[in-house]
Short mmCIF file of C-alpha atoms in Angstrom, two decimals:
data_model
loop_
_atom_site.label_atom_id
_atom_site.label_comp_id
_atom_site.label_asym_id
_atom_site.label_seq_id
_atom_site.Cartn_x
_atom_site.Cartn_y
_atom_site.Cartn_z
CA MET A 673 102.00 79.26 122.68
CA GLU A 674 100.19 77.43 119.85
CA HIS A 675 99.95 80.52 117.64
CA LEU A 676 103.71 81.01 117.99
CA LEU A 677 104.27 77.42 116.88
CA HIS A 678 102.08 78.16 113.83
CA TYR A 679 104.29 81.15 113.07
CA VAL A 680 107.55 79.18 113.46
CA TRP A 681 106.27 76.33 111.26
CA LYS A 682 104.87 78.65 108.56
CA HIS A 683 108.14 80.60 108.25
CA LYS A 684 110.38 77.55 108.84
CA LEU A 685 112.23 79.16 111.75
CA PHE A 686 113.68 75.81 112.72
CA PRO A 687 116.71 75.23 114.99
CA LEU A 688 120.05 74.67 113.28
CA LYS A 689 120.03 70.94 113.83
CA VAL A 690 118.45 67.89 112.24
CA LEU A 691 114.72 67.73 112.93
CA GLN A 692 113.53 64.42 114.34
CA THR A 693 110.26 62.76 115.26
CA THR A 694 109.71 61.75 118.87
CA GLU A 695 110.88 58.28 117.81
CA GLY A 696 114.17 59.60 116.43
CA LEU A 697 113.37 59.51 112.70
CA PRO A 698 114.93 62.39 110.68
CA VAL A 699 112.47 64.93 109.22
CA GLU A 700 113.17 67.22 106.25
CA VAL A 701 110.58 69.95 105.58
CA ILE A 702 110.42 70.59 101.82
CA ASP A 703 107.21 72.67 101.92
CA SER A 704 105.49 73.68 105.18
CA GLY A 705 102.12 73.84 103.39
CA LEU A 706 99.35 76.39 103.00
CA GLN A 707 97.94 77.77 106.24
CA ASN A 708 94.24 77.02 106.72
CA SER A 709 92.07 79.63 108.47
CA ASN A 710 88.92 77.47 108.33
CA ALA A 711 87.91 74.15 109.90
CA GLY A 712 90.28 71.23 109.42
CA PRO A 713 94.04 70.69 109.75
CA ASP A 714 96.21 73.78 110.26
CA PHE A 715 98.34 73.45 107.09
CA PHE A 716 97.36 71.83 103.80
CA ASN A 717 99.53 70.09 101.19
CA ALA A 718 102.82 70.03 103.08
CA LYS A 719 105.74 68.04 101.67
CA LEU A 720 108.08 66.21 104.04
CA LYS A 721 110.68 63.50 104.05
CA ILE A 722 110.45 61.28 107.14
CA ASP A 723 113.35 58.84 107.36
CA GLY A 724 113.96 59.39 103.64
CA THR A 725 110.37 58.66 102.53
CA LEU A 726 108.46 61.49 100.80
CA TRP A 727 105.09 62.34 102.33
CA VAL A 728 102.49 64.79 101.02
CA GLY A 729 99.58 65.73 103.26
CA ASN A 730 98.40 67.98 106.06
CA ILE A 731 99.92 69.25 109.29
CA GLU A 732 98.21 69.78 112.66
CA ILE A 733 99.84 71.86 115.39
CA HIS A 734 99.10 71.81 119.13
CA THR A 735 100.76 72.98 122.31
CA HIS A 736 100.43 69.47 123.79
CA SER A 737 99.94 66.13 122.07
CA SER A 738 96.91 65.47 124.31
CA ASP A 739 95.12 68.40 122.62
CA TRP A 740 94.62 66.02 119.67
CA PHE A 741 92.20 63.97 121.76
CA ARG A 742 90.79 66.95 123.63
CA HIS A 743 89.71 68.43 120.27
CA GLY A 744 88.27 65.11 119.07
CA HIS A 745 90.60 64.72 116.08
CA ASP A 746 91.02 60.99 116.78
CA LYS A 747 87.34 60.54 115.80
CA ASP A 748 87.28 63.02 112.89
CA LYS A 749 88.09 61.61 109.43
CA ALA A 750 89.00 65.11 108.24
CA TYR A 751 92.22 64.65 110.20
CA ASP A 752 93.13 61.26 108.69
CA SER A 753 95.14 63.21 106.10
CA VAL A 754 97.55 64.52 108.77
CA ILE A 755 101.08 63.24 108.09
CA LEU A 756 102.81 65.00 111.00
CA HIS A 757 101.65 66.28 114.38
CA VAL A 758 103.76 69.29 115.44
CA VAL A 759 103.73 70.00 119.18
CA GLY A 760 105.44 72.06 121.83
CA GLU A 761 105.30 69.17 124.29
CA ALA A 762 104.75 65.48 123.45
CA ASP A 763 102.83 64.09 126.41
CA MET A 764 101.30 61.09 124.60
CA GLU A 765 101.01 59.28 121.27
CA VAL A 766 98.28 60.29 118.78
CA ILE A 767 96.30 58.23 116.26
CA HIS A 768 94.07 58.44 113.18
CA THR A 769 90.48 57.21 113.27
CA ASP A 770 91.66 53.73 112.22
CA GLY A 771 94.10 53.57 115.14
CA GLY A 772 97.23 54.17 113.06
CA GLN A 773 99.94 56.12 114.88
CA ILE A 774 100.88 59.61 113.61
CA PRO A 775 104.52 60.79 113.67
CA GLN A 776 105.13 63.73 116.01
CA LEU A 777 107.70 66.52 115.94
CA ILE A 778 108.57 68.63 118.96
CA LEU A 779 109.07 72.22 117.79
CA THR A 780 110.52 74.99 119.96
CA CYS A 781 110.02 78.69 119.43
CA PRO A 782 113.28 80.71 119.20
CA GLU A 783 113.87 82.89 122.26
CA ASN A 784 114.24 86.10 120.22
CA VAL A 785 110.86 85.47 118.55
CA GLN A 786 109.22 84.90 121.93
CA SER A 787 110.72 88.06 123.46
CA HIS A 788 109.86 90.24 120.46
CA TYR A 789 106.33 88.88 120.39
CA HIS A 790 105.97 89.70 124.10
CA GLU A 791 107.10 93.27 123.35
CA LEU A 792 104.34 93.60 120.75
CA CYS A 793 101.72 92.22 123.14
CA VAL A 794 102.54 94.57 126.03
CA ALA A 795 103.33 97.72 124.02
CA ASP A 796 101.19 100.65 125.15
CA GLN A 797 101.91 102.74 122.05
CA TYR A 798 100.08 102.26 118.75
CA PRO A 799 101.16 100.93 116.42
CA ALA A 800 103.15 98.50 118.55
CA CYS A 801 105.66 97.85 115.75
CA TYR A 802 106.47 101.57 115.28
CA PRO A 803 110.27 101.21 115.95
CA ILE A 804 110.82 99.41 112.61
CA LEU A 805 108.25 101.03 110.32
CA ALA A 806 110.40 103.87 109.00
CA SER A 807 113.17 101.42 108.03
CA LEU A 808 111.00 98.95 106.09
CA PRO A 809 111.69 98.60 102.34
CA LYS A 810 109.16 100.46 100.19
CA LEU A 811 108.29 97.24 98.37
CA THR A 812 107.39 95.51 101.65
CA VAL A 813 105.14 98.39 102.70
CA HIS A 814 103.50 98.74 99.29
CA SER A 815 102.79 95.03 98.85
CA TRP A 816 101.26 94.68 102.33
CA LEU A 817 99.09 97.81 101.97
CA THR A 818 97.89 96.59 98.57
CA ALA A 819 96.92 93.23 100.10
CA LEU A 820 95.15 94.98 102.98
CA GLN A 821 93.24 97.25 100.59
CA THR A 822 91.96 94.20 98.70
CA GLU A 823 91.14 92.47 101.99
CA ARG A 824 89.05 95.45 103.09
CA LEU A 825 87.19 95.60 99.78
CA GLU A 826 86.51 91.85 99.96
CA GLU A 827 85.17 92.27 103.49
CA LYS A 828 82.87 95.09 102.41
CA ALA A 829 81.76 93.02 99.42
CA ARG A 830 80.67 90.24 101.79
CA LEU A 831 78.59 92.72 103.81
CA ILE A 832 77.00 94.11 100.65
CA THR A 833 76.20 90.59 99.45
CA GLU A 834 74.40 89.90 102.74
CA ARG A 835 72.52 93.18 102.42
CA LEU A 836 71.51 92.22 98.89
CA LYS A 837 69.85 89.07 100.22
CA HIS A 838 67.74 91.15 102.61
CA CYS A 839 66.79 93.43 99.69
CA ASN A 840 65.64 90.54 97.47
CA HIS A 841 68.76 91.02 95.33
CA ASN A 842 67.67 94.50 94.26
CA TRP A 843 70.92 96.42 93.74
CA GLU A 844 69.27 99.86 93.84
CA ASP A 845 67.61 99.14 97.20
CA ALA A 846 70.77 97.63 98.70
CA PHE A 847 72.76 100.62 97.48
CA PHE A 848 70.37 103.05 99.13
CA VAL A 849 70.46 101.13 102.42
CA THR A 850 74.28 101.26 102.36
CA LEU A 851 74.23 104.92 101.38
CA ALA A 852 71.86 105.66 104.26
CA ARG A 853 74.08 103.83 106.72
CA ASN A 854 77.07 105.92 105.69
CA PHE A 855 75.01 109.12 105.94
CA GLY A 856 75.09 108.37 109.66
CA PHE A 857 78.86 108.98 109.61
CA GLY A 858 79.59 106.48 112.37
CA LEU A 859 77.52 107.66 115.33
CA ASN A 860 74.13 107.18 113.65
CA GLY A 861 75.19 104.49 111.18
CA ASP A 862 73.26 101.67 112.87
CA ALA A 863 70.14 103.82 113.25
CA PHE A 864 70.21 104.80 109.58
CA GLU A 865 70.61 101.20 108.46
CA THR A 866 67.71 100.10 110.69
CA TRP A 867 65.58 102.90 109.26
CA ALA A 868 66.51 102.19 105.64
CA GLY A 869 65.74 98.51 106.13
CA MET A 870 62.15 99.45 106.98
CA LEU A 871 61.55 101.58 103.88
CA PRO A 872 58.82 100.29 101.52
CA PHE A 873 60.75 101.26 98.38
CA ARG A 874 58.06 100.30 95.86
CA ALA A 875 55.50 102.39 97.75
CA ILE A 876 57.85 105.38 97.92
CA ASP A 877 58.62 105.01 94.21
CA LYS A 878 54.97 105.77 93.45
CA HIS A 879 55.50 109.23 94.98
CA ARG A 880 59.04 109.84 93.77
CA ASN A 881 58.16 113.08 91.96
CA ASP A 882 56.96 114.73 95.19
CA LEU A 883 59.73 115.69 97.65
CA PHE A 884 57.25 116.54 100.40
CA GLN A 885 55.69 113.07 100.29
CA ILE A 886 59.12 111.43 100.32
CA GLU A 887 59.97 113.47 103.42
CA ALA A 888 56.71 112.33 105.00
CA PHE A 889 57.72 108.71 104.35
CA PHE A 890 61.28 109.24 105.62
CA TYR A 891 60.52 111.19 108.82
CA GLY A 892 57.43 109.17 109.61
CA LEU A 893 59.17 105.78 109.35
CA ALA A 894 62.09 107.21 111.35
CA GLY A 895 59.68 107.77 114.25
CA LEU A 896 60.41 111.50 114.21
CA LEU A 897 56.74 112.43 113.65
CA GLU A 898 55.48 110.52 116.69
CA ASP A 899 54.10 112.27 119.76
CA SER A 900 56.86 110.70 121.85
CA PHE A 901 59.53 112.57 119.84
CA PHE A 902 57.94 116.00 119.54
CA LYS A 903 58.54 118.30 122.48
CA LYS A 904 55.87 120.74 123.52
CA GLY A 905 55.84 123.80 121.30
CA GLN A 906 57.84 122.17 118.47
CA GLU A 907 54.86 121.77 116.17
CA ASP A 908 54.73 124.19 113.29
CA GLU A 909 52.77 124.30 110.07
CA TYR A 910 55.31 122.20 108.16
CA SER A 911 55.63 119.42 110.75
CA LEU A 912 51.85 119.22 111.20
CA ARG A 913 51.44 118.86 107.43
CA LEU A 914 54.07 116.10 107.43
CA ILE A 915 52.26 114.24 110.20
CA LYS A 916 48.94 114.47 108.36
CA GLU A 917 50.56 113.29 105.10
CA PHE A 918 52.32 110.38 106.79
CA ARG A 919 49.09 109.18 108.43
CA TYR A 920 47.46 109.23 105.00
CA LEU A 921 50.35 107.22 103.48
CA GLN A 922 50.21 104.72 106.34
CA ARG A 923 46.54 104.05 105.63
CA LYS A 924 47.10 103.94 101.87
CA PHE A 925 49.92 101.37 102.00
CA GLU A 926 48.80 99.61 105.18
CA PHE A 927 51.99 99.74 107.24
CA THR A 928 52.01 100.51 110.94
CA GLN A 929 55.53 99.86 112.18
CA VAL A 930 57.78 102.88 112.67
CA MET A 931 61.24 103.17 114.15
CA ASN A 932 61.86 103.97 117.80
CA ALA A 933 63.00 107.59 117.71
CA THR A 934 65.23 107.12 120.77
CA LEU A 935 67.71 105.24 118.52
CA TRP A 936 68.69 108.52 116.87
CA ARG A 937 71.65 110.36 118.39
CA PHE A 938 71.71 114.16 118.50
CA LEU A 939 74.02 114.90 121.45
CA ARG A 940 77.62 115.90 120.70
CA LEU A 941 76.83 116.31 117.01
CA ARG A 942 77.29 119.45 114.98
CA PRO A 943 73.84 120.61 113.77
CA GLU A 944 74.86 119.86 110.16
CA ASN A 945 75.06 116.18 111.16
CA PHE A 946 71.70 115.99 112.94
CA PRO A 947 69.66 113.03 111.66
CA THR A 948 66.87 115.45 110.71
CA VAL A 949 69.21 117.22 108.27
CA ARG A 950 70.72 114.02 106.89
CA LEU A 951 67.23 112.59 106.29
CA ALA A 952 66.28 115.78 104.41
CA GLN A 953 69.38 115.35 102.23
CA LEU A 954 68.59 111.68 101.58
CA ALA A 955 65.03 112.60 100.62
CA TYR A 956 66.39 115.22 98.19
CA LEU A 957 68.83 112.68 96.70
CA TYR A 958 66.15 109.99 96.45
CA GLN A 959 63.70 112.33 94.72
CA ARG A 960 66.35 113.62 92.30
CA GLY A 961 68.26 110.38 91.74
CA ASP A 962 66.04 107.71 90.21
CA LYS A 963 68.20 104.62 89.53
CA LEU A 964 71.09 106.32 91.28
CA PHE A 965 73.23 103.20 91.47
CA SER A 966 72.80 102.48 87.75
CA ARG A 967 73.92 106.02 86.94
CA LEU A 968 76.92 105.72 89.26
CA LEU A 969 77.94 102.55 87.41
CA GLU A 970 78.23 104.63 84.27
CA ALA A 971 80.29 107.38 85.92
CA GLY A 972 83.85 107.08 84.68
CA THR A 973 85.42 109.87 86.73
CA LEU A 974 85.30 111.09 90.31
CA ALA A 975 83.95 114.43 89.07
CA GLU A 976 80.93 112.64 87.59
CA VAL A 977 80.40 110.68 90.80
CA ARG A 978 80.55 113.86 92.91
CA THR A 979 77.99 115.53 90.65
CA LEU A 980 75.57 112.61 91.09
CA LEU A 981 75.97 112.84 94.87
CA GLU A 982 75.23 116.58 95.09
CA VAL A 983 72.68 117.04 97.86
CA GLY A 984 70.40 119.77 99.03
CA THR A 985 67.17 119.95 101.02
CA SER A 986 63.66 121.33 100.77
CA SER A 987 63.37 125.02 101.60
CA TYR A 988 62.13 124.29 105.16
CA TRP A 989 65.45 122.72 106.17
CA GLU A 990 67.43 125.68 104.84
CA SER A 991 66.23 127.56 107.93
CA HIS A 992 65.91 124.63 110.38
CA TYR A 993 68.02 121.92 111.99
CA LEU A 994 65.15 120.58 114.10
CA PHE A 995 61.37 120.72 113.72
CA GLY A 996 59.86 123.96 114.97
CA ARG A 997 63.17 125.72 115.70
CA THR A 998 64.23 128.32 113.17
CA SER A 999 67.88 129.03 112.46
CA SER A 1000 69.80 131.34 110.16
CA GLN A 1001 69.21 130.71 106.47
CA LYS A 1002 71.76 128.27 105.05
CA LYS A 1003 71.74 125.75 102.24
CA LYS A 1004 72.39 122.29 103.70
CA THR A 1005 74.87 120.89 101.20
CA MET A 1006 77.54 118.29 101.93
CA GLY A 1007 81.21 119.24 102.25
CA GLU A 1008 83.83 117.74 99.95
CA ARG A 1009 85.39 115.65 102.72
CA SER A 1010 82.03 114.20 103.71
CA LYS A 1011 81.21 113.48 100.07
CA ASP A 1012 84.54 111.73 99.63
CA LEU A 1013 83.77 109.53 102.66
CA ILE A 1014 80.49 108.53 101.00
CA ILE A 1015 82.41 107.62 97.83
CA ILE A 1016 85.00 105.63 99.82
CA ASN A 1017 82.49 103.73 101.94
CA THR A 1018 79.55 103.36 99.55
CA VAL A 1019 80.34 103.94 95.88
CA VAL A 1020 83.73 102.22 95.74
CA PRO A 1021 82.65 99.02 97.58
CA PHE A 1022 79.52 98.76 95.42
CA LEU A 1023 81.50 99.17 92.20
CA TYR A 1024 83.89 96.48 93.41
CA THR A 1025 81.10 94.11 94.51
CA TYR A 1026 79.13 94.59 91.30
CA GLY A 1027 82.32 94.05 89.30
CA LEU A 1028 82.86 90.74 91.11
CA HIS A 1029 79.23 89.79 90.52
CA LYS A 1030 79.48 90.52 86.80
CA ALA A 1031 83.07 89.24 86.47
CA ASP A 1032 83.93 92.73 85.19
CA GLU A 1033 87.60 93.39 86.01
CA GLY A 1034 87.35 96.89 84.59
CA MET A 1035 84.76 97.86 87.18
CA CYS A 1036 86.87 96.44 90.03
CA GLU A 1037 89.87 98.35 88.69
CA ARG A 1038 87.80 101.55 88.52
CA ALA A 1039 86.94 101.11 92.22
CA GLY A 1040 90.64 100.80 93.02
CA ARG A 1041 91.48 103.79 90.81
CA PHE A 1042 88.97 105.98 92.63
CA LEU A 1043 90.62 105.08 95.94
CA GLU A 1044 94.02 105.98 94.52
CA GLU A 1045 92.70 109.35 93.30
CA LEU A 1046 90.95 110.30 96.55
CA LYS A 1047 92.85 111.97 99.38
CA ALA A 1048 93.61 109.90 102.46
CA GLU A 1049 91.08 110.02 105.28
CA ASP A 1050 92.01 112.05 108.35
CA ASN A 1051 91.33 110.30 111.65
CA HIS A 1052 93.25 109.15 114.72
CA ILE A 1053 94.12 105.78 113.14
CA ILE A 1054 95.69 107.37 110.06
CA ARG A 1055 97.48 110.04 112.09
CA SER A 1056 99.05 107.41 114.36
CA TRP A 1057 100.44 105.41 111.42
CA SER A 1058 101.65 108.54 109.67
CA ALA A 1059 103.44 109.69 112.85
CA ALA A 1060 105.13 106.28 113.05
CA GLY A 1061 106.78 106.81 109.68
CA LEU A 1062 104.41 105.34 107.10
CA PRO A 1063 103.59 107.54 104.08
CA VAL A 1064 99.81 107.94 103.77
CA VAL A 1065 98.85 109.70 100.55
CA SER A 1066 95.62 108.33 99.12
CA ALA A 1067 92.36 106.79 100.33
CA ALA A 1068 93.79 103.45 99.17
CA ASP A 1069 96.51 103.88 101.83
CA SER A 1070 94.11 104.98 104.55
CA GLN A 1071 91.63 102.17 103.85
CA ALA A 1072 94.47 99.65 104.04
CA LEU A 1073 95.66 101.07 107.36
CA ILE A 1074 92.14 101.07 108.82
CA GLN A 1075 91.94 97.38 107.89
CA LEU A 1076 95.35 96.78 109.47
CA GLN A 1077 94.38 98.55 112.68
CA LYS A 1078 90.96 96.93 113.12
CA GLU A 1079 91.69 93.40 111.95
CA TYR A 1080 95.28 92.95 113.11
CA CYS A 1081 96.48 95.54 115.66
CA ASP A 1082 93.31 95.78 117.74
CA ARG A 1083 93.08 91.97 117.79
CA ARG A 1084 96.81 91.58 118.50
CA LYS A 1085 97.20 89.40 115.39
CA CYS A 1086 100.80 90.52 114.92
CA LEU A 1087 101.84 87.03 113.82
CA TYR A 1088 99.61 87.34 110.74
CA CYS A 1089 100.85 90.82 109.81
CA ARG A 1090 103.81 91.42 107.52
CA PHE A 1091 104.96 94.31 109.68
CA GLY A 1092 104.74 92.05 112.71
CA TYR A 1093 106.72 89.40 110.80
CA GLU A 1094 109.48 91.94 110.09
CA TYR A 1095 109.48 93.00 113.75
CA LEU A 1096 109.86 89.43 115.02
CA ARG A 1097 112.55 88.52 112.50
CA HIS A 1098 114.68 91.60 112.21
CA LYS A 1099 114.19 93.94 115.15
#
């Protein structure tokens, strides 16, 4: 009930009669205030007239007046700025920390808003608001998708900033960790990030000109050269050489911890997506791409970015998907769609985050331009929105809709969604 009262107050869906406090004083809402998603009162800087006197301050909303005391606001000075307590039911008076009484307003939620909100909550078809999507004005759709795209980039920027802290603020290292995570393409994403977080980058850099030694580092730290991973008969000349090289590197750089190989997922994956193949591609990219992030910063076009992300493998992996098991000869490159996903989920967020860090608007705009130029992703989320009547053309559209699905639809936050707002108001 409380979240509906928030919605009614925010959008001023008041009954067609004079609003009054519980003591009968007339209330005129000039500005309902700015909604606060953090700690503190629910709405900041509202402007009201109570019995003709202008008040400027904050608003707190509860289902019952007694919630004020249950939440401890009567002892919290942060709530002394509240000028009006908006409630669904006034079951007692409320006070500031100094004992002064706070005016209260009983607010009811319109029946049509309640019924439409119930429809959204119980709908078994996604998206729940599909009946109105095709009829929405283009400007409404475009403005909301643009806001969602920015919201998603900001969210990714926060994650990258946290990753930077763990990488001692080294942008190249943080970029590679993020790149590795996205080489997991969902199923192995967590495993790749765990693995990349263990890499001793400065030690590997000393052997950057030798692809074999980089592979020894990568497979060894991934736990894929341990006896517990190798099945009987899998050893071959190449894997035995890798094991010997990794043991030498362990002694040289004095590290003993390796990843638990059971974290890697192989089942239900196409062989091209096996972690063994993706690690070979990362080793190839690492060996070929010194200061890869710095070079990507200088890339002005998607064609340049794609060239920098061209991957291959050592010759061994052209005839293998797993250690000791030969397969038909095939170069293990990355398809265009997979490469575009790497650009969407790694390159674009890093350009945006670095642009924010350097206060470089041009770099942030380049990140957005790349999204506009890339084709939309193809997954069940995007297909469901497209089938409901929304045009999905570019990766900017698909990223916005993924944000909408994960942060609003899946969490049933329809009251905070502009499509949900249109559904409640105009269905």
